[in-house]
Coordinates of C-alpha atoms in Angstrom, one line a residue:
Chain M
X1 CA -34.6 -9.9 -48.2
X2 CA -35.1 -13.3 -46.6
X3 CA -33.7 -14.7 -43.3
X4 CA -33.5 -18.2 -42.1
X5 CA -33.8 -18.5 -38.3
X6 CA -32.7 -21.5 -36.2
X7 CA -33.7 -21.8 -32.6
X8 CA -32.9 -24.6 -30.1
X9 CA -31.9 -23.1 -26.8
X10 CA -34.3 -25.3 -24.8
X11 CA -36.5 -28.3 -25.6
X12 CA -38.2 -26.6 -28.6
X13 CA -36.4 -26.8 -32.0
X14 CA -37.8 -24.2 -34.3
X15 CA -37.0 -23.2 -37.9
X16 CA -38.4 -20.1 -39.5
X17 CA -38.2 -18.2 -42.8
X18 CA -39.1 -14.5 -42.8
X19 CA -39.2 -12.0 -45.7
X20 CA -38.8 -8.3 -45.5
X21 CA -39.9 -6.4 -48.6
X22 CA -37.5 -3.5 -48.5
X23 CA -39.3 -1.6 -51.4
X24 CA -41.9 -0.4 -48.9
X25 CA -41.3 1.8 -45.8
X26 CA -41.5 0.3 -43.2
X27 CA -40.6 -3.0 -44.9
X28 CA -43.5 -5.4 -45.4
X29 CA -43.0 -8.5 -43.3
X30 CA -44.1 -11.9 -44.5
X31 CA -43.8 -15.1 -42.6
X32 CA -42.8 -17.8 -45.1
X33 CA -42.4 -20.7 -42.8
X34 CA -42.5 -21.4 -39.0
X35 CA -42.0 -25.1 -38.1
X36 CA -41.3 -26.6 -34.7
X37 CA -40.5 -29.9 -33.1
X38 CA -40.6 -30.3 -29.3
X39 CA -38.7 -32.7 -27.1
X40 CA -41.1 -34.1 -24.5
X41 CA -39.5 -36.1 -21.6
X42 CA -41.8 -38.6 -19.8
X43 CA -44.2 -37.3 -17.1
X44 CA -42.4 -36.5 -13.8
X45 CA -39.2 -35.6 -15.6
X46 CA -37.5 -32.5 -17.0
X47 CA -35.5 -32.2 -20.2
X48 CA -31.8 -32.9 -19.7
X49 CA -29.2 -31.0 -21.9
X50 CA -27.7 -34.2 -23.4
X51 CA -31.1 -35.7 -24.4
X52 CA -32.3 -32.4 -25.7
X53 CA -29.2 -31.9 -27.9
X54 CA -29.7 -35.4 -29.3
X55 CA -33.3 -34.5 -30.1
X56 CA -32.3 -31.4 -32.0
X57 CA -29.5 -33.2 -33.9
X58 CA -32.0 -35.9 -34.9
X59 CA -34.7 -33.6 -36.2
X60 CA -33.1 -30.3 -37.4
X61 CA -32.3 -31.4 -41.0
X62 CA -35.8 -32.7 -41.6
X63 CA -37.2 -29.5 -40.1
X64 CA -35.1 -27.2 -42.3
X65 CA -36.3 -29.2 -45.3
X66 CA -39.9 -28.7 -44.2
X67 CA -39.4 -25.0 -43.7
X68 CA -37.9 -24.6 -47.2
X69 CA -40.8 -26.6 -48.7
X70 CA -43.4 -24.5 -46.8
X71 CA -41.8 -21.3 -48.0
X72 CA -41.4 -22.7 -51.6
X73 CA -37.9 -21.2 -51.8
X74 CA -34.4 -22.5 -52.5
X75 CA -31.3 -21.8 -50.4
X76 CA -30.2 -19.3 -53.1
X77 CA -33.0 -16.9 -52.2
X78 CA -31.9 -16.7 -48.5
X79 CA -29.8 -13.6 -47.6
X80 CA -28.8 -14.3 -44.0
X81 CA -28.8 -17.2 -41.6
X82 CA -29.7 -16.3 -38.0
X83 CA -29.2 -18.6 -35.0
X84 CA -29.6 -18.4 -31.2
X85 CA -26.3 -17.5 -29.6
X86 CA -27.7 -17.6 -26.1
X87 CA -28.9 -17.7 -23.4
X88 CA -29.9 -21.3 -23.1
X89 CA -28.5 -24.9 -22.6
X90 CA -25.0 -25.3 -24.0
X91 CA -25.3 -28.6 -25.8
X92 CA -28.6 -27.9 -27.7
X93 CA -27.4 -24.3 -28.6
X94 CA -24.1 -25.6 -30.0
X95 CA -25.8 -28.4 -32.0
X96 CA -28.1 -25.9 -33.8
X97 CA -25.2 -23.3 -34.3
X98 CA -23.1 -26.1 -35.9
X99 CA -25.8 -26.6 -38.5
X100 CA -26.1 -22.9 -39.0
X101 CA -22.4 -22.5 -39.6
X102 CA -22.2 -25.4 -42.0
X103 CA -25.1 -24.1 -44.0
X104 CA -23.6 -20.6 -44.1
X105 CA -20.3 -21.8 -45.4
X106 CA -21.8 -24.2 -48.0
X107 CA -24.3 -21.6 -49.2
X108 CA -22.0 -18.6 -48.8
X109 CA -24.3 -16.7 -46.5
X110 CA -23.7 -14.3 -43.7
X111 CA -24.4 -15.4 -40.1
X112 CA -26.1 -13.4 -37.4
X113 CA -26.0 -14.6 -33.7
X114 CA -29.2 -13.6 -32.0
X115 CA -30.0 -13.1 -28.3
X116 CA -32.9 -15.3 -27.5
X117 CA -34.7 -12.8 -25.3
X118 CA -34.4 -10.0 -28.0
X119 CA -35.9 -12.5 -30.4
X120 CA -39.0 -12.9 -28.3
X121 CA -39.3 -9.1 -27.9
X122 CA -38.9 -8.3 -31.6
X123 CA -41.4 -11.1 -32.6
X124 CA -43.9 -9.8 -30.1
X125 CA -43.5 -6.2 -31.4
X126 CA -43.9 -7.3 -35.0
X127 CA -47.0 -9.4 -34.5
X128 CA -48.9 -7.1 -32.1
X129 CA -47.7 -3.8 -33.4
X130 CA -47.1 -2.5 -29.9
X131 CA -45.2 0.8 -30.1
X132 CA -43.2 1.1 -27.0
X133 CA -44.5 -1.4 -24.4
X134 CA -43.2 -2.6 -21.1
X135 CA -42.2 -6.2 -22.0
X136 CA -42.9 -9.1 -19.6
X137 CA -40.8 -11.9 -20.8
X138 CA -41.9 -15.1 -19.0
X139 CA -40.7 -18.6 -19.9
X140 CA -39.3 -21.8 -18.5
X141 CA -35.8 -20.3 -18.3
X142 CA -36.4 -16.5 -18.1
X143 CA -38.5 -14.0 -16.1
X144 CA -37.8 -10.4 -16.9
X145 CA -39.6 -7.1 -16.9
X146 CA -38.0 -5.1 -19.7
X147 CA -38.4 -1.6 -21.2
X148 CA -36.5 0.0 -24.1
X149 CA -34.4 3.0 -23.5
X150 CA -31.5 4.5 -25.5
X151 CA -30.6 1.5 -27.8
X152 CA -30.9 -1.2 -25.1
X153 CA -33.7 -3.4 -23.8
X154 CA -33.2 -2.6 -20.1
X155 CA -34.1 -5.1 -17.4
X156 CA -36.3 -3.4 -14.8
X157 CA -36.9 -6.5 -12.7
X158 CA -36.2 -10.2 -12.9
X159 CA -36.5 -13.5 -11.1
X160 CA -33.7 -13.8 -8.5
X161 CA -33.7 -17.6 -8.6
X162 CA -35.7 -19.9 -10.9
X163 CA -37.9 -18.7 -13.8
X164 CA -41.7 -18.6 -13.4
X165 CA -42.1 -21.3 -16.1
X166 CA -39.6 -23.5 -14.3
X167 CA -41.6 -23.2 -11.1
X168 CA -44.8 -24.3 -12.9
X169 CA -43.0 -27.1 -14.8
X170 CA -41.6 -28.5 -11.7
X171 CA -44.9 -28.4 -9.9
X172 CA -46.3 -30.3 -12.9
X173 CA -43.7 -33.0 -12.1
X174 CA -45.0 -33.3 -8.5
X175 CA -48.5 -34.0 -9.9
X176 CA -47.1 -36.2 -12.6
X177 CA -48.8 -34.1 -15.3
X178 CA -47.7 -34.9 -18.9
X179 CA -45.1 -32.7 -20.6
X180 CA -47.1 -32.8 -23.8
X181 CA -47.9 -30.2 -25.2
X182 CA -46.3 -28.4 -22.2
X183 CA -46.4 -28.9 -18.5
X184 CA -47.5 -25.3 -17.9
X185 CA -50.4 -25.8 -20.4
X186 CA -51.6 -28.8 -18.4
X187 CA -51.5 -26.8 -15.2
X188 CA -53.5 -24.0 -16.8
X189 CA -56.2 -26.5 -17.9
X190 CA -56.4 -28.1 -14.4
X191 CA -56.4 -24.7 -12.7
X192 CA -59.6 -23.8 -14.5
X193 CA -61.4 -26.3 -12.3
X194 CA -59.8 -25.0 -9.1
X195 CA -61.9 -23.0 -6.6
X196 CA -60.1 -22.9 -3.3
X197 CA -57.1 -20.7 -2.8
X198 CA -54.2 -22.0 -0.7
X199 CA -52.2 -19.3 1.0
X200 CA -48.7 -19.5 -0.6
X201 CA -45.5 -17.4 0.0
X202 CA -45.6 -14.3 -2.1
X203 CA -42.2 -12.9 -2.8
X204 CA -41.6 -9.6 -4.5
X205 CA -38.4 -7.8 -3.6
X206 CA -38.5 -4.3 -5.1
X207 CA -38.7 -4.9 -8.8
X208 CA -37.5 -8.5 -8.5
X209 CA -39.4 -11.7 -7.9
X210 CA -38.5 -15.1 -6.4
X211 CA -40.2 -18.4 -7.1
X212 CA -38.0 -21.0 -5.4
X213 CA -39.7 -20.4 -2.0
X214 CA -43.2 -20.8 -3.3
X215 CA -42.1 -24.0 -5.2
X216 CA -40.5 -25.5 -2.1
X217 CA -43.6 -24.7 -0.1
X218 CA -46.0 -26.3 -2.5
X219 CA -43.8 -29.3 -3.2
X220 CA -43.4 -30.0 0.5
X221 CA -47.1 -29.4 1.4
X222 CA -48.9 -30.8 -1.6
X223 CA -49.0 -34.4 -0.5
X224 CA -50.5 -33.5 2.9
X225 CA -53.0 -31.0 1.4
X226 CA -54.2 -33.5 -1.1
X227 CA -54.4 -36.4 1.4
X228 CA -56.5 -34.3 3.7
X229 CA -59.2 -34.2 1.0
X230 CA -59.6 -30.5 1.7
X231 CA -57.8 -29.4 -1.6
X232 CA -57.8 -31.0 -5.0
X233 CA -54.9 -31.0 -7.5
X234 CA -57.0 -28.4 -9.4
X235 CA -57.1 -26.1 -6.3
X236 CA -53.3 -26.3 -6.0
X237 CA -52.7 -25.5 -9.7
X238 CA -55.2 -22.6 -9.3
X239 CA -53.5 -21.3 -6.2
X240 CA -50.0 -21.5 -7.7
X241 CA -51.0 -19.7 -10.8
X242 CA -52.9 -16.9 -8.9
X243 CA -49.9 -16.3 -6.6
X244 CA -47.1 -16.3 -9.1
X245 CA -49.0 -14.3 -11.7
X246 CA -50.0 -11.7 -9.1
X247 CA -46.3 -11.2 -8.4
X248 CA -45.6 -10.6 -12.1
X249 CA -48.6 -8.2 -12.5
X250 CA -47.3 -6.2 -9.5
X251 CA -43.8 -5.7 -10.9
X252 CA -45.0 -5.0 -14.4
X253 CA -47.4 -2.3 -13.1
X254 CA -44.6 -0.7 -11.2
X255 CA -42.4 -0.6 -14.4
X256 CA -45.3 0.9 -16.3
X257 CA -45.7 3.6 -13.7
X258 CA -42.0 4.2 -13.8
X259 CA -41.6 4.8 -17.5
X260 CA -45.1 6.2 -18.1
X261 CA -46.1 3.5 -20.6
X262 CA -49.6 2.3 -21.0
X263 CA -48.8 -0.8 -23.1
X264 CA -47.7 -4.2 -21.9
X265 CA -46.3 -6.8 -24.2
X266 CA -46.2 -10.4 -22.9
X267 CA -43.8 -12.7 -24.6
X268 CA -42.3 -16.1 -23.8
X269 CA -43.8 -19.6 -23.4
X270 CA -45.7 -18.7 -20.2
X271 CA -47.1 -15.7 -22.1
X272 CA -49.7 -17.8 -23.9
X273 CA -51.3 -18.6 -20.5
X274 CA -54.8 -17.1 -20.8
X275 CA -55.1 -16.5 -17.0
X276 CA -51.9 -14.4 -17.0
X277 CA -53.1 -12.4 -20.0
X278 CA -56.5 -11.9 -18.2
X279 CA -54.9 -10.7 -14.9
X280 CA -52.5 -8.4 -16.8
X281 CA -55.5 -7.0 -18.8
X282 CA -57.4 -6.2 -15.6
X283 CA -54.4 -4.2 -14.3
X284 CA -53.7 -2.5 -17.6
X285 CA -57.4 -1.5 -18.2
X286 CA -57.5 0.1 -14.7
X287 CA -54.6 2.3 -15.9
X288 CA -56.3 3.0 -19.2
X289 CA -53.7 0.8 -21.0
X290 CA -53.6 -2.3 -23.1
X291 CA -52.1 -5.7 -23.2
X292 CA -50.5 -7.2 -26.2
X293 CA -49.9 -10.9 -26.4
X294 CA -49.4 -13.5 -29.1
X295 CA -50.6 -17.1 -29.5
X296 CA -48.5 -20.3 -29.1
X297 CA -47.1 -20.0 -32.7
X298 CA -45.0 -16.9 -31.7
X299 CA -45.1 -17.0 -27.8
X300 CA -43.4 -20.4 -27.4
X301 CA -39.8 -20.6 -28.7
X302 CA -39.7 -20.6 -32.5
X303 CA -37.3 -20.1 -35.4
X304 CA -39.2 -17.1 -36.9
X305 CA -38.4 -14.9 -33.9
X306 CA -34.7 -15.5 -34.3
X307 CA -35.0 -14.8 -38.1
X308 CA -36.9 -11.5 -37.2
X309 CA -34.4 -10.2 -34.6
X310 CA -31.5 -11.3 -36.9
X311 CA -32.8 -9.7 -40.0
X312 CA -33.4 -6.4 -38.2
X313 CA -29.8 -6.4 -37.0
X314 CA -28.6 -7.5 -40.5
X315 CA -30.4 -4.5 -42.1
X316 CA -28.2 -2.2 -39.9
X317 CA -25.1 -3.9 -41.3
X318 CA -24.5 -6.3 -38.4
X319 CA -23.1 -9.7 -39.0
X320 CA -21.4 -12.2 -36.7
X321 CA -18.0 -13.3 -38.1
X322 CA -17.6 -17.1 -38.1
X323 CA -15.0 -17.2 -35.3
X324 CA -17.5 -15.4 -33.1
X325 CA -20.4 -17.8 -33.7
X326 CA -19.8 -19.7 -30.5
X327 CA -22.7 -20.0 -28.1
X328 CA -23.0 -18.8 -24.6
X329 CA -25.3 -20.0 -21.8
X330 CA -25.3 -16.6 -20.2
X331 CA -26.2 -13.7 -22.5
X332 CA -28.2 -10.9 -20.9
X333 CA -30.9 -9.0 -22.7
X334 CA -29.3 -5.6 -22.1
X335 CA -26.0 -6.7 -23.6
X336 CA -27.4 -6.3 -27.1
X337 CA -27.0 -2.9 -28.9
X338 CA -30.4 -2.3 -30.5
X339 CA -29.2 -0.4 -33.6
X340 CA -32.5 -0.9 -35.4
X341 CA -34.7 1.3 -33.1
X342 CA -34.7 5.0 -32.5
Chain R
X1 CA -2.6 -23.9 -11.2
X2 CA -0.1 -26.6 -11.8
X3 CA 0.3 -27.7 -15.3
X4 CA -1.3 -31.2 -15.8
X5 CA 0.6 -33.5 -18.2
X6 CA -1.5 -34.2 -21.3
X7 CA -0.6 -37.9 -21.4
X8 CA -3.5 -39.3 -23.5
X9 CA -3.5 -38.9 -27.2
X10 CA -5.6 -39.8 -30.2
X11 CA -5.5 -38.7 -33.8
X12 CA -8.4 -39.2 -36.2
X13 CA -8.4 -38.9 -40.0
X14 CA -11.9 -38.5 -41.5
X15 CA -12.1 -38.4 -45.3
X16 CA -14.6 -36.0 -47.0
X17 CA -15.8 -36.0 -50.6
X18 CA -13.8 -32.9 -51.5
X19 CA -11.1 -30.6 -50.0
X20 CA -13.8 -27.8 -49.9
X21 CA -16.1 -29.8 -47.6
X22 CA -13.2 -31.0 -45.4
X23 CA -12.2 -27.3 -45.0
X24 CA -15.8 -26.3 -44.2
X25 CA -16.0 -29.0 -41.5
X26 CA -12.7 -27.9 -40.0
X27 CA -13.8 -24.2 -39.9
X28 CA -17.2 -25.1 -38.4
X29 CA -15.8 -27.3 -35.7
X30 CA -12.9 -25.0 -34.8
X31 CA -15.3 -22.2 -33.6
X32 CA -15.9 -24.1 -30.4
X33 CA -12.7 -23.7 -28.4
X34 CA -11.5 -26.0 -25.6
X35 CA -13.3 -25.1 -22.3
X36 CA -10.4 -26.3 -20.2
X37 CA -7.2 -26.2 -22.3
X38 CA -5.1 -27.2 -19.2
X39 CA -6.7 -30.7 -19.2
X40 CA -7.9 -31.3 -22.7
X41 CA -6.9 -29.9 -26.1
X42 CA -8.3 -30.5 -29.6
X43 CA -6.4 -29.4 -32.7
X44 CA -8.2 -29.3 -36.0
X45 CA -6.7 -29.2 -39.5
X46 CA -7.1 -30.5 -43.0
X47 CA -4.9 -32.3 -45.5
X48 CA -6.5 -32.3 -49.0
X49 CA -9.9 -33.9 -48.4
X50 CA -9.0 -35.3 -45.0
X51 CA -10.2 -33.7 -41.7
X52 CA -7.6 -34.2 -39.0
X53 CA -8.7 -34.2 -35.4
X54 CA -6.0 -34.4 -32.8
X55 CA -6.9 -34.9 -29.1
X56 CA -4.7 -34.5 -26.1
X57 CA -6.1 -35.0 -22.6
X58 CA -4.9 -35.6 -19.1
X59 CA -7.1 -38.7 -18.5
X60 CA -8.4 -41.5 -20.6
X61 CA -12.0 -40.7 -19.4
X62 CA -11.7 -37.1 -20.7
X63 CA -10.3 -38.4 -24.0
X64 CA -13.4 -40.7 -24.4
X65 CA -15.9 -37.9 -23.7
X66 CA -14.1 -35.4 -25.9
X67 CA -13.7 -37.8 -28.9
X68 CA -17.3 -38.8 -28.5
X69 CA -18.7 -35.3 -28.5
X70 CA -16.5 -34.2 -31.4
X71 CA -17.6 -37.2 -33.4
X72 CA -21.3 -36.3 -32.7
X73 CA -20.6 -32.9 -34.1
X74 CA -18.7 -34.3 -37.1
X75 CA -21.7 -36.5 -37.8
X76 CA -24.0 -33.6 -37.7
X77 CA -21.9 -31.6 -40.1
X78 CA -21.6 -34.5 -42.5
X79 CA -25.4 -35.1 -42.4
X80 CA -26.0 -31.4 -43.0
X81 CA -23.7 -31.5 -46.0
X82 CA -25.4 -34.6 -47.3
X83 CA -28.8 -33.0 -47.0
X84 CA -28.1 -29.5 -48.3
X85 CA -25.0 -29.2 -50.4
X86 CA -27.1 -28.8 -53.5
X87 CA -24.8 -26.4 -55.2
X88 CA -21.8 -28.7 -55.0
X89 CA -21.0 -29.2 -58.7
X90 CA -21.1 -25.6 -59.9
X91 CA -19.2 -24.4 -56.8
X92 CA -16.5 -27.1 -57.2
X93 CA -15.9 -25.9 -60.7
X94 CA -15.4 -22.3 -59.7
X95 CA -13.3 -23.2 -56.7
X96 CA -10.9 -25.2 -58.9
X97 CA -10.3 -22.2 -61.1
X98 CA -9.5 -20.0 -58.1
X99 CA -7.2 -22.6 -56.5

C-alpha cells in the first residue's frame, strides 16, 4: 500500500511517498520519497500567507514530479492521497488541498485529510520506535505537551499565546538573522558562542507556558543591552534559548510524572534544536528515562509525515469524502479519533 | 444582520479540453464554500467542456478579490491537469461508454 502526502500548512512545502508492506505484521514501512521546498522571506521579515501560498502554487507540481521520480513509481501504484487539513495558514493549506483534490479525481484515488500535529506525532513514533511517549510538539506555530490516552492524543499543556518557534523566529528578525535555512537554526548556532545569561521572564502557568512576555522583554531591551557592550548577540540568543527551553522541560517533566511515562518524543521544527534535545535528555536521564528525537528530514514539516498519518487512518477504513476536504486554520490535536492505536 | 444587496455581478466561461476535466475542476473548486455568503457568492457549474463561474458581491472591490483568487485556483487546477493527467486517453474512452 502506497500513500502520497502533501504538506503546506506553513512556509515549507513537502511531498512524500510512503509504502506499507501489509504482508508483514506490523507492516514494513519504506520511505520512497521525501522532498521539500522552503519559502524564505528576506532577513528581518516573516512569511506572509499570500506570498507563501504563491510559493506553494509555483513549486508544488515540480515537487510532486520529483517525488514520483525519486520513488520510481507511477500514479497508478498510489493507493491514497493524504493532505494537511489543518491547522495552519488558510491560503497555503487550500492551495495544496486543491492540487490533492485534482489529483485524486483525475487518478481516481481516495483522499485522507490529516491533522498536521498528528502527522508529526506519527512520523516521530515511526522513525524512533518510541512506544508510548510523552510528546513535546514544538514548532513555529505550535507548542503542545501531548500524551496518548483512549484513542486521542490529549493535550496536557500548551502555549497560551505565541508558539516557542514564533518567539525564536521573531527574535531572529530583531537581530536581522537570515531566514535560510531557518531563523531558529541561526539562533541556535549563534547561541553556542554565548556565555552570559540575561535574566528573562520565565512564564509557566500550571501545565501551560507563555512566550509573548519573554519576547516583548527581549525585543524591548535588546538594543540597550547590546549598546552597553556588556552582552553580545550570542549572549542574548543563548539566554533566550536557555529560558524558553527550561520552561518546556519543566512542563514535559510534569506530564511524565503525571502519566508515569519514561519516554519523551520531541517533534516539530524546534525539535531539531540540539540544545533542546540535550536539556530534555538531562531531565529524562535523571528520571531513568529516554529522549527520542528525529533529524531535520522528519522534524521539520514534510510530506512523508502526512502520508504516514494518512495511511494509518486509511488502513482503518477512514477516508475524507470530497465535499469535506476543505481546510481549517484551527484543528486541535485532540479532535482526531486515533482508530489505529490500542 | 441586514441583508446586503449583491449588486456586482460577473460571469466567466472557461473552456477545458474535455467535459470530464471541466467537471473535475468544478468539483475541486466547489469544495471551498463562500466564507461570507451575505456579501459575496460564487456559483460553479459546467456546460459540456465549459467551466462556468458566476460571482455576485456587494462591492466592486470584493468582486475583484474574489475573481482574482478564484482564477488563481483555476490556474492551479489547470496546471495540475496539464502536468499529471497521464491517463487521459484510456479514461476518456471508458467514460464515453458509460455516458
